[in-house]
Short mmCIF file of C-alpha atoms and ligand atoms in Angstrom, two decimals:
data_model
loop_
_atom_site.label_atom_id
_atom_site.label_comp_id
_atom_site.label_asym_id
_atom_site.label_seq_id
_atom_site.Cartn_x
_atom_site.Cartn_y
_atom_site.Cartn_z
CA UNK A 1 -42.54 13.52 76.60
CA UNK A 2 -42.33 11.64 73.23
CA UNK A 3 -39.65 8.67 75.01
CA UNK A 4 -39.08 7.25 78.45
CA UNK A 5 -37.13 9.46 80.63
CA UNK A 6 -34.20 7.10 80.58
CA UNK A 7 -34.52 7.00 76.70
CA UNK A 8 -34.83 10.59 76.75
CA UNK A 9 -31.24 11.12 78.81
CA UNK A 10 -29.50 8.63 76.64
CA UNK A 11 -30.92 10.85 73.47
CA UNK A 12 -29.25 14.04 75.45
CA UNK A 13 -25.66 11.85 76.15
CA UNK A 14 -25.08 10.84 72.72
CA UNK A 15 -26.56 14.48 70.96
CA UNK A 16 -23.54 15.84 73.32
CA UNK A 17 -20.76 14.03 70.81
CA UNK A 18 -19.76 16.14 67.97
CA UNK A 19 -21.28 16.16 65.05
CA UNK A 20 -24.98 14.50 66.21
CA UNK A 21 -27.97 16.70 66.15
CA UNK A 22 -31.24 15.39 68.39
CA UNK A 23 -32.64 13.51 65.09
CA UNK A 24 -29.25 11.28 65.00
CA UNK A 25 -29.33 11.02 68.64
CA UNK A 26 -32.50 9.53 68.34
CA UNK A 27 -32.11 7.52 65.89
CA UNK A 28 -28.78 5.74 67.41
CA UNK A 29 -30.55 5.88 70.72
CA UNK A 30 -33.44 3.97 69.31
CA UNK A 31 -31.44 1.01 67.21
CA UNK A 32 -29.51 0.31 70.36
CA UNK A 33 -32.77 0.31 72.74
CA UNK A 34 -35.25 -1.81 70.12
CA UNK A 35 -33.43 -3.79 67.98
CA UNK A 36 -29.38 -4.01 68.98
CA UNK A 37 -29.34 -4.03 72.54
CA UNK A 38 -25.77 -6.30 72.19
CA UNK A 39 -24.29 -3.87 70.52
CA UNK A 40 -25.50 -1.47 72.96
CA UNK A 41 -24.15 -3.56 75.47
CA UNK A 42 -20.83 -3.80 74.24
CA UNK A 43 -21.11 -0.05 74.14
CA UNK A 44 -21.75 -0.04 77.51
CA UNK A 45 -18.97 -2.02 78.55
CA UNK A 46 -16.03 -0.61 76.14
CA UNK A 47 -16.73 3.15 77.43
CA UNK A 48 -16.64 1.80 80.84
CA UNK A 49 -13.63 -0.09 80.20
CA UNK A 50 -11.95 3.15 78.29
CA UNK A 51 -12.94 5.21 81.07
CA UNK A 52 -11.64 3.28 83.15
CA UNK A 53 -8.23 2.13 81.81
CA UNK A 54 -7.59 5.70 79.29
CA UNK A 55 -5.96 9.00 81.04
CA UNK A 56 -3.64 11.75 79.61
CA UNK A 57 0.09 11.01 80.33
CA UNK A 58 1.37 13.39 83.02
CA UNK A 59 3.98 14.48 80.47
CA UNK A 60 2.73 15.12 77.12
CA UNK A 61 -1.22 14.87 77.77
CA UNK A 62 -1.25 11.96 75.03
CA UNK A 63 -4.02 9.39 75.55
CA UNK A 64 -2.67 6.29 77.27
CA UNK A 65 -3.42 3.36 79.47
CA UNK A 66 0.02 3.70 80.95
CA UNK A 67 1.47 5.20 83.88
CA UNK A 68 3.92 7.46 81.08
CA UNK A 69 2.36 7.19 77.07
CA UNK A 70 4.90 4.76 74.59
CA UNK A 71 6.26 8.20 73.52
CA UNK A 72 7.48 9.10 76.55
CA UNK A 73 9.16 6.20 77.29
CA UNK A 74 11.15 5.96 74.12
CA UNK A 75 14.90 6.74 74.57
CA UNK A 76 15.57 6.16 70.42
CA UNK A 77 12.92 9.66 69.91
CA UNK A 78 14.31 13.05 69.61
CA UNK A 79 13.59 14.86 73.33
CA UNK A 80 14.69 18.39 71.58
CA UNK A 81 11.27 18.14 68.71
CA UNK A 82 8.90 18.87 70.62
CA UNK A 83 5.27 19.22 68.37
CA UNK A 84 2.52 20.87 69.95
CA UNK A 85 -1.06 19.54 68.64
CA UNK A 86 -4.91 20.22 69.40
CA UNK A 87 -6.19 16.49 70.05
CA UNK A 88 -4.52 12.96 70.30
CA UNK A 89 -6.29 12.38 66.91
CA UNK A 90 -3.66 14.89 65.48
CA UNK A 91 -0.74 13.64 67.30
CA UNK A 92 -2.33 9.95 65.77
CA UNK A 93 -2.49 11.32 62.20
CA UNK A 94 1.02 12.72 62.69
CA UNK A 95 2.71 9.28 64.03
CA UNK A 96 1.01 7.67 60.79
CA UNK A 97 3.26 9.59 58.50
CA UNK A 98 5.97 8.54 60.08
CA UNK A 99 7.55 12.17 59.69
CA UNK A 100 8.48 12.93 63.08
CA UNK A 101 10.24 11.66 65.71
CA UNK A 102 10.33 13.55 68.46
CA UNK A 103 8.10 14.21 71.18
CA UNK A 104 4.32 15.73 71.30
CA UNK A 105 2.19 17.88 73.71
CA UNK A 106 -1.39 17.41 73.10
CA UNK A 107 -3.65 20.49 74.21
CA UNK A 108 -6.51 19.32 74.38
CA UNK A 109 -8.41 21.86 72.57
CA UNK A 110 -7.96 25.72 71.43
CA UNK A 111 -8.47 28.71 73.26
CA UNK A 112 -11.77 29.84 73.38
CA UNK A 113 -12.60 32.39 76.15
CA UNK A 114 -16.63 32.19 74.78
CA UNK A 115 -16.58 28.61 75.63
CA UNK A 116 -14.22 29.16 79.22
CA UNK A 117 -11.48 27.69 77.58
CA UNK A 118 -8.18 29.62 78.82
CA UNK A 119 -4.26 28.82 79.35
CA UNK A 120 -5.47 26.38 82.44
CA UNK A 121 -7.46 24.57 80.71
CA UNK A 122 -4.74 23.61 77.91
CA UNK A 123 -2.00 22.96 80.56
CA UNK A 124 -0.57 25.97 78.53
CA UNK A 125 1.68 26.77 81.64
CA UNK A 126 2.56 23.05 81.95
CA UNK A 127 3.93 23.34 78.70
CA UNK A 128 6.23 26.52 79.28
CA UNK A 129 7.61 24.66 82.60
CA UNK A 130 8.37 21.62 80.29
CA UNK A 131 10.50 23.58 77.73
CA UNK A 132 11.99 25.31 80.54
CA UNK A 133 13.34 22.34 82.58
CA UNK A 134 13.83 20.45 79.38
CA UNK A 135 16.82 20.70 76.44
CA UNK A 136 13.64 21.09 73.60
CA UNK A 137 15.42 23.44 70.91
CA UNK A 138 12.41 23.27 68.23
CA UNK A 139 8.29 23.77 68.75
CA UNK A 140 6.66 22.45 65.97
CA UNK A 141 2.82 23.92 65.76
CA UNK A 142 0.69 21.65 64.09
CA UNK A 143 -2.78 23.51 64.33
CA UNK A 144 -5.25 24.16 61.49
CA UNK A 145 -5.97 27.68 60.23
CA UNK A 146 -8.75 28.78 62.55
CA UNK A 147 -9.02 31.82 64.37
CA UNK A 148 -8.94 30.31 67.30
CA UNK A 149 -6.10 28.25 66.77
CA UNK A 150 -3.81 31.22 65.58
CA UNK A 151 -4.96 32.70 68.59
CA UNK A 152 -3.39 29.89 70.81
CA UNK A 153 -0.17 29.77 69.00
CA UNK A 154 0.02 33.72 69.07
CA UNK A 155 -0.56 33.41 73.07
CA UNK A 156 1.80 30.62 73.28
CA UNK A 157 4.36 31.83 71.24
CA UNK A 158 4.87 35.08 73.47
CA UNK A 159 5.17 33.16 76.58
CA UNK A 160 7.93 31.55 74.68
CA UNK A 161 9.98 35.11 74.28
CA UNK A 162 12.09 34.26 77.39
CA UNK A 163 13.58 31.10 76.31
CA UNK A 164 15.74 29.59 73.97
CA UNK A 165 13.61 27.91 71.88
CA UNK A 166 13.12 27.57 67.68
CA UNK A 167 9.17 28.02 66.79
CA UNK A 168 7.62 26.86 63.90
CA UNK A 169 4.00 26.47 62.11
CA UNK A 170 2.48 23.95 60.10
CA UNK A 171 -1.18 24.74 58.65
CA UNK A 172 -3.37 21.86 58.18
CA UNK A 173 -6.65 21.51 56.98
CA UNK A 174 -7.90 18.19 57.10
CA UNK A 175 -6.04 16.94 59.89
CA UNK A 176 -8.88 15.17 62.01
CA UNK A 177 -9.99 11.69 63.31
CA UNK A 178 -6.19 9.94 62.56
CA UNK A 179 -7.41 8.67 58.95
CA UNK A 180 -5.58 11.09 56.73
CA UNK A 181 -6.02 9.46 52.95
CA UNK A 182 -2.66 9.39 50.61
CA UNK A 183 -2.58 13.30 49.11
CA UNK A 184 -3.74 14.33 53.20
CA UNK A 185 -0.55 12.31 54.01
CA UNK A 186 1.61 13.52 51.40
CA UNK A 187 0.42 17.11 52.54
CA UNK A 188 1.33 16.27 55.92
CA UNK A 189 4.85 15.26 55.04
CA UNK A 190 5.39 18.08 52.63
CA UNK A 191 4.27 20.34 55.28
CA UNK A 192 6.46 19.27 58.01
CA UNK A 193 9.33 18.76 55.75
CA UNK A 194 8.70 23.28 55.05
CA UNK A 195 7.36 24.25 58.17
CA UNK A 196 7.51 28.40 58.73
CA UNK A 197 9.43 29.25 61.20
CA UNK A 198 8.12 31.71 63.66
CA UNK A 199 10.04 34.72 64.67
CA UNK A 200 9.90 35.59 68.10
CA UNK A 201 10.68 39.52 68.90
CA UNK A 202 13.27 39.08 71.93
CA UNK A 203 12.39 40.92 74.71
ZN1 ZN B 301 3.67 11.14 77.01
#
């Protein structure tokens, strides 16, 4: 064993975030150990403190340390929008713009049955119940062009047959991590502004 075992498991936690390989995971896990343990500290105590404070609102699955997310609880947004995104950096990225006002549902990921990822996992069914019960006359799909993620609005969209409901798709690229630069963001508002609508063969 090249590390301490404790060393060792910290190197496995952080090469489990995306984008780190086992030489970056060392690496980090080696500046915080030798020569920034208060940054490591502060680590420590911010992921506890997220953990502890951060869940998914029951509603919409956004990130929140409230009982219901801001969203939610804001009478002056448009309940019938409802735009349906992969992660809360999305729906973040989306609120930036400032091109949409009405509510979100954050999946959570895409489906993926190699990686056990099916309609439960997504709250998929959660969804369908929501648009049900609720007066939402337009889904907005803001996913990127994946396989996967035509995949989920395909599934989604035919579980959608039986209701009233307006789809539509926006394709985005670059839509990660919230920090969309100016032509992302003009792309983003172009894109909503002509989003495809989706036609939906009635059963
Ligand atoms: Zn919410």
């Amino acid at each position: 064993m090249a590390y301490t075992p404790a060393t060792e498991e910290l190197i496995r936690a952080l090469q489990g975030l995306p984008g780190i390989g086992s030489r970056s995971a060392a690496r980090m896990a080696l500046h915080l150990l030798e020569r920034d343990t208060e940054s490591a500290q502060w680590l420590n105590n911010a992921l506890a403190e997220a953990l502890n404070k951060v869940h998914r609102c029951p509603s919409c699955r956004t990130l929140t340390e409230q009982v219901e997310c801001d969203i939610c609880q804001d009478s002056e947004r448009d309940a019938s929008s409802l735009c349906v995104v992969v992660n809360d950096a999305d729906r973040a990225a989306i609120e930036m713009s400032k091109q949409f006002q009405g509510h979100y549902f954050v999946l959570h990921g895409v489906l993926s049955p190699i990686e056990g990822v099916g309609p439960e996992q997504l709250a998929i069914f959660d969804l369908i119940d929501k648009l049900k019960n609720n007066d939402v006359s337009e889904v907005i799909f803001v996913l990127d062009d994946q396989m996967e993620s035509e995949a989920t609005v395909f599934y989604i969209t035919e579980q959608l047959k039986a209701i009233d409901v307006r789809c539509s798709r926006v394709t985005l690229m670059h839509l990660k991590n919230g920090n969309l630069d100016q032509a992302e963001s003009r792309h983003l508002v172009s894109a909503l502004t002509n989003r495809q609508e989706i036609t939906l063969e009635q059963e």
